[in-house]
Coordinates of N, CA and C in Angstrom, one line a residue:
M1 N -50.3 9.1 2.7 CA -50.2 8.2 1.6 C -49.1 7.5 1.0
E2 N -49.1 6.4 0.4 CA -47.8 5.6 0.0 C -48.3 5.5 -1.4
W3 N -47.0 5.5 -2.1 CA -47.1 5.2 -3.9 C -46.7 4.0 -4.2
N4 N -47.9 3.2 -5.2 CA -47.4 2.0 -5.4 C -47.0 2.1 -6.9
E5 N -46.4 0.7 -7.4 CA -45.9 1.0 -8.5 C -47.0 1.5 -9.8
D6 N -48.0 0.9 -9.7 CA -49.6 1.2 -10.6 C -49.8 3.0 -10.6
D7 N -49.7 3.9 -9.2 CA -49.8 5.0 -9.3 C -48.3 5.6 -9.9
I8 N -47.5 5.5 -9.8 CA -45.9 5.8 -10.3 C -46.2 5.6 -11.7
R9 N -46.8 4.6 -12.4 CA -46.8 4.5 -13.6 C -47.6 5.1 -14.1
R10 N -48.5 5.4 -14.0 CA -49.7 6.5 -14.3 C -49.3 8.1 -14.4
L11 N -48.5 8.3 -13.2 CA -47.9 9.5 -13.1 C -47.4 9.7 -14.1
R12 N -46.5 8.7 -14.3 CA -45.1 8.9 -15.6 C -45.9 9.0 -16.9
N13 N -47.1 8.2 -17.0 CA -48.1 8.1 -18.2 C -48.3 9.4 -18.4
L14 N -49.2 9.7 -17.4 CA -49.9 11.2 -17.5 C -48.6 12.4 -17.8
M15 N -47.2 12.2 -17.3 CA -46.9 13.3 -17.4 C -46.1 13.6 -19.2
A16 N -45.8 12.1 -19.1 CA -45.5 11.6 -20.7 C -46.3 12.8 -21.8
H17 N -47.9 12.6 -21.4 CA -48.8 12.8 -22.2 C -49.4 14.4 -21.8
H18 N -48.3 14.9 -21.0 CA -49.1 16.4 -20.4 C -48.9 17.4 -21.7
D19 N -48.1 17.6 -22.6 CA -47.8 18.3 -23.4 C -49.0 18.5 -24.3
D20 N -49.4 17.3 -25.1 CA -50.6 16.8 -25.8 C -51.9 17.3 -24.8
I21 N -51.8 17.2 -23.7 CA -53.3 17.3 -22.7 C -53.2 19.1 -22.8
V22 N -52.0 19.9 -22.6 CA -52.5 21.4 -22.5 C -52.2 21.7 -23.7
G23 N -51.9 21.4 -24.7 CA -52.2 21.9 -25.9 C -50.5 22.2 -26.6
I24 N -49.4 22.2 -26.2 CA -48.3 22.9 -26.2 C -47.6 21.7 -26.7
P25 N -47.3 21.7 -28.3 CA -46.4 20.5 -29.2 C -45.0 20.4 -28.1
K26 N -44.8 19.0 -28.4 CA -43.6 18.2 -28.0 C -42.5 19.0 -28.3
L27 N -41.0 18.4 -27.4 CA -40.2 19.3 -27.8 C -39.8 18.9 -29.3
D28 N -40.0 17.3 -29.5 CA -39.2 17.0 -30.9 C -40.2 17.7 -32.2
L29 N -41.3 17.9 -32.0 CA -42.1 18.7 -33.0 C -41.4 19.9 -33.1
R30 N -41.3 20.8 -31.9 CA -40.8 21.7 -32.1 C -39.2 22.0 -32.7
V31 N -38.3 20.8 -32.6 CA -37.2 20.9 -33.1 C -37.4 20.8 -34.6
E32 N -38.3 19.7 -35.0 CA -38.4 19.7 -36.4 C -38.9 20.7 -37.3
G33 N -39.8 21.5 -36.5 CA -40.5 22.5 -37.0 C -39.2 23.7 -37.3
A34 N -38.5 23.8 -36.2 CA -37.1 24.6 -36.6 C -36.1 24.3 -37.2
E35 N -36.1 23.1 -37.6 CA -35.2 22.5 -38.7 C -35.9 23.0 -40.0
K36 N -37.3 22.8 -39.9 CA -37.4 23.1 -41.5 C -37.5 24.6 -41.6
A37 N -37.9 25.4 -40.5 CA -37.9 26.8 -40.9 C -36.4 27.2 -41.5
I38 N -35.0 26.6 -40.7 CA -33.8 26.9 -41.1 C -33.5 26.2 -42.5
S39 N -34.1 25.4 -42.8 CA -33.8 25.1 -44.5 C -34.6 25.4 -45.2
A40 N -35.6 26.1 -44.8 CA -36.3 26.9 -45.8 C -35.3 28.1 -45.9
I41 N -34.8 28.7 -44.8 CA -34.2 30.0 -44.9 C -33.2 29.4 -45.8
T42 N -32.2 28.8 -45.7 CA -31.2 28.5 -45.9 C -31.4 28.1 -47.7
R43 N -32.4 27.8 -48.3 CA -32.9 27.3 -49.5 C -32.8 29.1 -50.0
R44 N -33.7 29.8 -49.6 CA -33.9 31.1 -49.8 C -32.9 32.0 -49.9
V45 N -31.4 31.8 -49.2 CA -30.5 32.3 -49.2 C -29.8 32.1 -50.2
D46 N -29.4 30.5 -50.5 CA -29.0 30.2 -51.6 C -29.5 30.6 -52.9
T47 N -31.0 30.6 -53.1 CA -31.4 31.4 -54.1 C -31.3 32.5 -54.3
L48 N -31.2 33.4 -53.1 CA -30.8 34.8 -53.5 C -29.5 35.4 -53.9
S49 N -28.4 34.3 -53.2 CA -27.1 34.2 -53.9 C -26.8 33.9 -55.4
M50 N -27.8 32.9 -55.5 CA -27.7 32.9 -57.0 C -27.7 33.7 -57.7
T51 N -29.4 34.5 -57.4 CA -29.7 35.2 -57.8 C -28.9 36.2 -58.4
E52 N -28.1 37.0 -57.2 CA -27.1 37.7 -57.4 C -25.9 37.6 -58.0
E53 N -25.4 36.2 -58.0 CA -24.9 35.8 -59.0 C -24.9 36.1 -60.5
H54 N -25.9 35.5 -61.1 CA -26.7 35.3 -62.3 C -26.6 37.0 -62.8
A55 N -27.0 37.6 -61.6 CA -27.5 39.3 -61.9 C -26.0 40.0 -62.3
K56 N -24.9 39.6 -61.4 CA -23.6 40.0 -61.8 C -23.0 39.3 -63.1
D57 N -23.5 37.7 -63.4 CA -23.1 37.6 -64.6 C -23.4 38.3 -65.7
M58 N -25.0 38.5 -65.4 CA -25.5 39.1 -66.9 C -25.1 40.8 -67.2
E59 N -25.0 41.1 -66.1 CA -24.1 42.5 -66.0 C -23.2 42.6 -66.7
R60 N -21.9 42.0 -66.4 CA -20.7 41.6 -66.9 C -21.0 41.0 -68.6
L61 N -21.8 40.0 -68.7 CA -22.0 40.0 -70.2 C -22.7 41.1 -71.2
R62 N -23.3 42.0 -70.3 CA -24.0 43.3 -71.2 C -22.9 44.0 -71.3
Q63 N -21.9 44.3 -70.1 CA -21.2 45.4 -70.5 C -20.0 44.8 -71.6
T64 N -19.6 43.6 -71.5 CA -18.8 43.0 -72.8 C -19.6 42.8 -74.0
H65 N -20.9 43.0 -74.2 CA -21.4 43.0 -75.3 C -21.5 44.3 -75.8
M66 N -21.4 45.2 -74.7 CA -21.3 46.6 -75.4 C -20.3 47.4 -75.8
D67 N -18.9 46.9 -75.3 CA -17.9 47.0 -75.1 C -17.3 46.4 -76.7
E68 N -18.0 45.4 -76.9 CA -18.0 44.7 -78.4 C -18.4 45.3 -79.7
K69 N -19.8 46.1 -79.2 CA -20.5 46.7 -80.0 C -19.8 48.2 -80.4
F70 N -19.3 48.8 -79.3 CA -18.5 49.9 -79.5 C -17.3 50.3 -80.0
A71 N -16.7 48.9 -79.9 CA -15.5 48.7 -80.7 C -15.4 48.3 -82.5
S72 N -16.8 47.7 -82.6 CA -17.6 47.4 -83.8 C -17.7 48.8 -84.8
L73 N -18.5 49.4 -83.9 CA -19.2 50.5 -84.2 C -17.6 51.9 -85.0
K74 N -16.6 51.6 -83.6 CA -15.7 52.5 -84.0 C -14.8 52.1 -85.4
R75 N -14.4 50.7 -85.5 CA -14.0 50.2 -86.3 C -14.6 50.7 -87.7
D76 N -16.2 50.6 -88.1 CA -16.6 51.0 -89.0 C -16.5 52.3 -89.2
I77 N -16.8 53.0 -88.1 CA -16.6 54.6 -88.7 C -15.1 55.0 -88.9
C78 N -13.9 54.2 -88.0 CA -13.0 54.7 -89.0 C -12.9 53.8 -90.5
S79 N -13.5 52.7 -91.0 CA -13.5 52.4 -92.3 C -14.0 53.6 -93.1
I80 N -15.1 54.2 -92.8 CA -16.1 54.8 -93.3 C -15.1 56.3 -93.4
K81 N -14.9 56.3 -92.6 CA -13.7 57.9 -92.7 C -12.5 57.7 -93.8
D82 N -12.1 56.5 -93.5 CA -10.9 56.3 -94.6 C -11.6 56.5 -95.9
Q83 N -12.9 55.7 -96.6 CA -13.4 55.6 -97.5 C -13.3 57.3 -98.0
I84 N -14.1 58.2 -97.2 CA -14.4 59.2 -97.4 C -13.4 60.0 -98.0
Q85 N -12.1 59.7 -96.9 CA -10.8 60.3 -97.1 C -10.3 60.1 -98.7
S86 N -9.9 58.7 -98.9 CA -9.8 58.3 -100.1 C -10.6 58.7 -101.5
A87 N -12.2 58.9 -101.2 CA -13.0 59.5 -102.3 C -12.5 60.7 -102.6
T88 N -12.3 61.5 -101.1 CA -12.1 62.9 -101.6 C -10.7 63.2 -102.5
R89 N -9.6 62.5 -101.6 CA -8.3 62.5 -102.7 C -8.4 62.3 -103.5
W90 N -9.4 61.4 -104.3 CA -9.3 60.9 -105.7 C -9.9 62.4 -106.4
F91 N -11.1 63.1 -106.0 CA -11.6 63.9 -106.2 C -10.9 65.0 -106.5
I92 N -10.1 65.5 -105.7 CA -9.1 66.8 -105.6 C -8.0 66.4 -106.5
F93 N -7.7 65.1 -106.7 CA -6.2 65.0 -107.8 C -7.2 65.0 -109.4
T94 N -8.5 64.7 -109.0 CA -9.1 64.9 -110.5 C -9.3 65.9 -110.9
V95 N -9.5 66.8 -110.1 CA -10.2 68.1 -110.6 C -8.8 68.6 -110.4
G96 N -7.9 69.0 -110.0 CA -6.8 69.6 -109.7 C -6.3 69.1 -111.4
G97 N -5.9 67.9 -111.8 CA -5.3 67.4 -112.7 C -6.0 67.7 -114.1
A98 N -7.2 67.8 -114.1 CA -8.1 68.2 -115.2 C -7.8 70.1 -115.2
V99 N -7.5 70.8 -113.9 CA -7.3 72.3 -114.1 C -5.8 72.3 -114.8
I100 N -4.8 71.8 -114.4 CA -3.2 71.5 -115.3 C -3.5 71.2 -116.6
V101 N -4.1 70.2 -116.8 CA -4.4 70.1 -118.0 C -4.9 71.4 -119.3
A102 N -6.0 71.8 -118.3 CA -6.6 72.9 -119.1 C -5.9 73.9 -119.3
V103 N -5.2 74.5 -118.1 CA -4.1 75.5 -118.1 C -3.1 75.1 -119.1
V104 N -2.6 74.2 -119.2 CA -1.6 73.6 -120.5 C -2.0 73.6 -121.6
G105 N -3.2 73.5 -122.1 CA -4.0 73.6 -123.5 C -4.1 74.8 -123.6
F106 N -4.5 75.5 -122.7 CA -4.6 76.9 -123.0 C -3.7 77.6 -123.4
A107 N -2.4 77.4 -122.6 CA -0.8 78.3 -123.2 C -0.7 77.5 -124.4
M108 N -1.0 76.4 -124.6 CA -0.7 76.1 -126.2 C -0.9 76.0 -127.2
N109 N -2.4 76.7 -127.1 CA -3.3 77.4 -128.0 C -3.1 78.9 -128.1
G110 N -2.0 79.5 -127.8 CA -1.9 81.0 -127.7 C -2.1 81.8 -126.2
G111 N -2.7 81.1 -125.6 CA -3.3 81.8 -124.2 C -4.0 83.1 -124.7
F112 N -3.1 83.9 -123.6 CA -4.3 85.3 -124.2 C -3.6 86.2 -125.2
K113 N -3.0 85.9 -126.2 CA -2.6 86.3 -127.3 C -4.0 86.9 -127.8
I114 N -4.0 87.9 -128.5 CA -5.1 88.7 -129.1 C -4.7 88.7 -130.5
P115 N -5.4 88.0 -131.3 CA -5.2 87.7 -133.0 C -4.9 89.0 -133.7
V116 N -4.0 89.4 -134.8 CA -3.8 90.6 -135.0 C -4.2 90.4 -136.5

């Protein structure tokens, strides 16, 4: 059997559409699907890395806020402690001064002298 140009053309045409006939997608469709999958995976990885970075930033901000809060509480406690010390010192000096004034007054009025 001899092949003429029409037979060769029909054979090439049949081979070109063989993938469609059998139901297997063409190679360019496979490549396009793979590129879309890679693009989706890349976007997902970027999203996850941004989420991880965001979580790290939030943790740093939380830690900074907590450090500032504890420093503020420490300053407030030291201030209250100083106020308590100041009030206690004033009370002790006032009571001590009153005792001294009372003793001096008692001594000036005769003290323990028994009247005769």
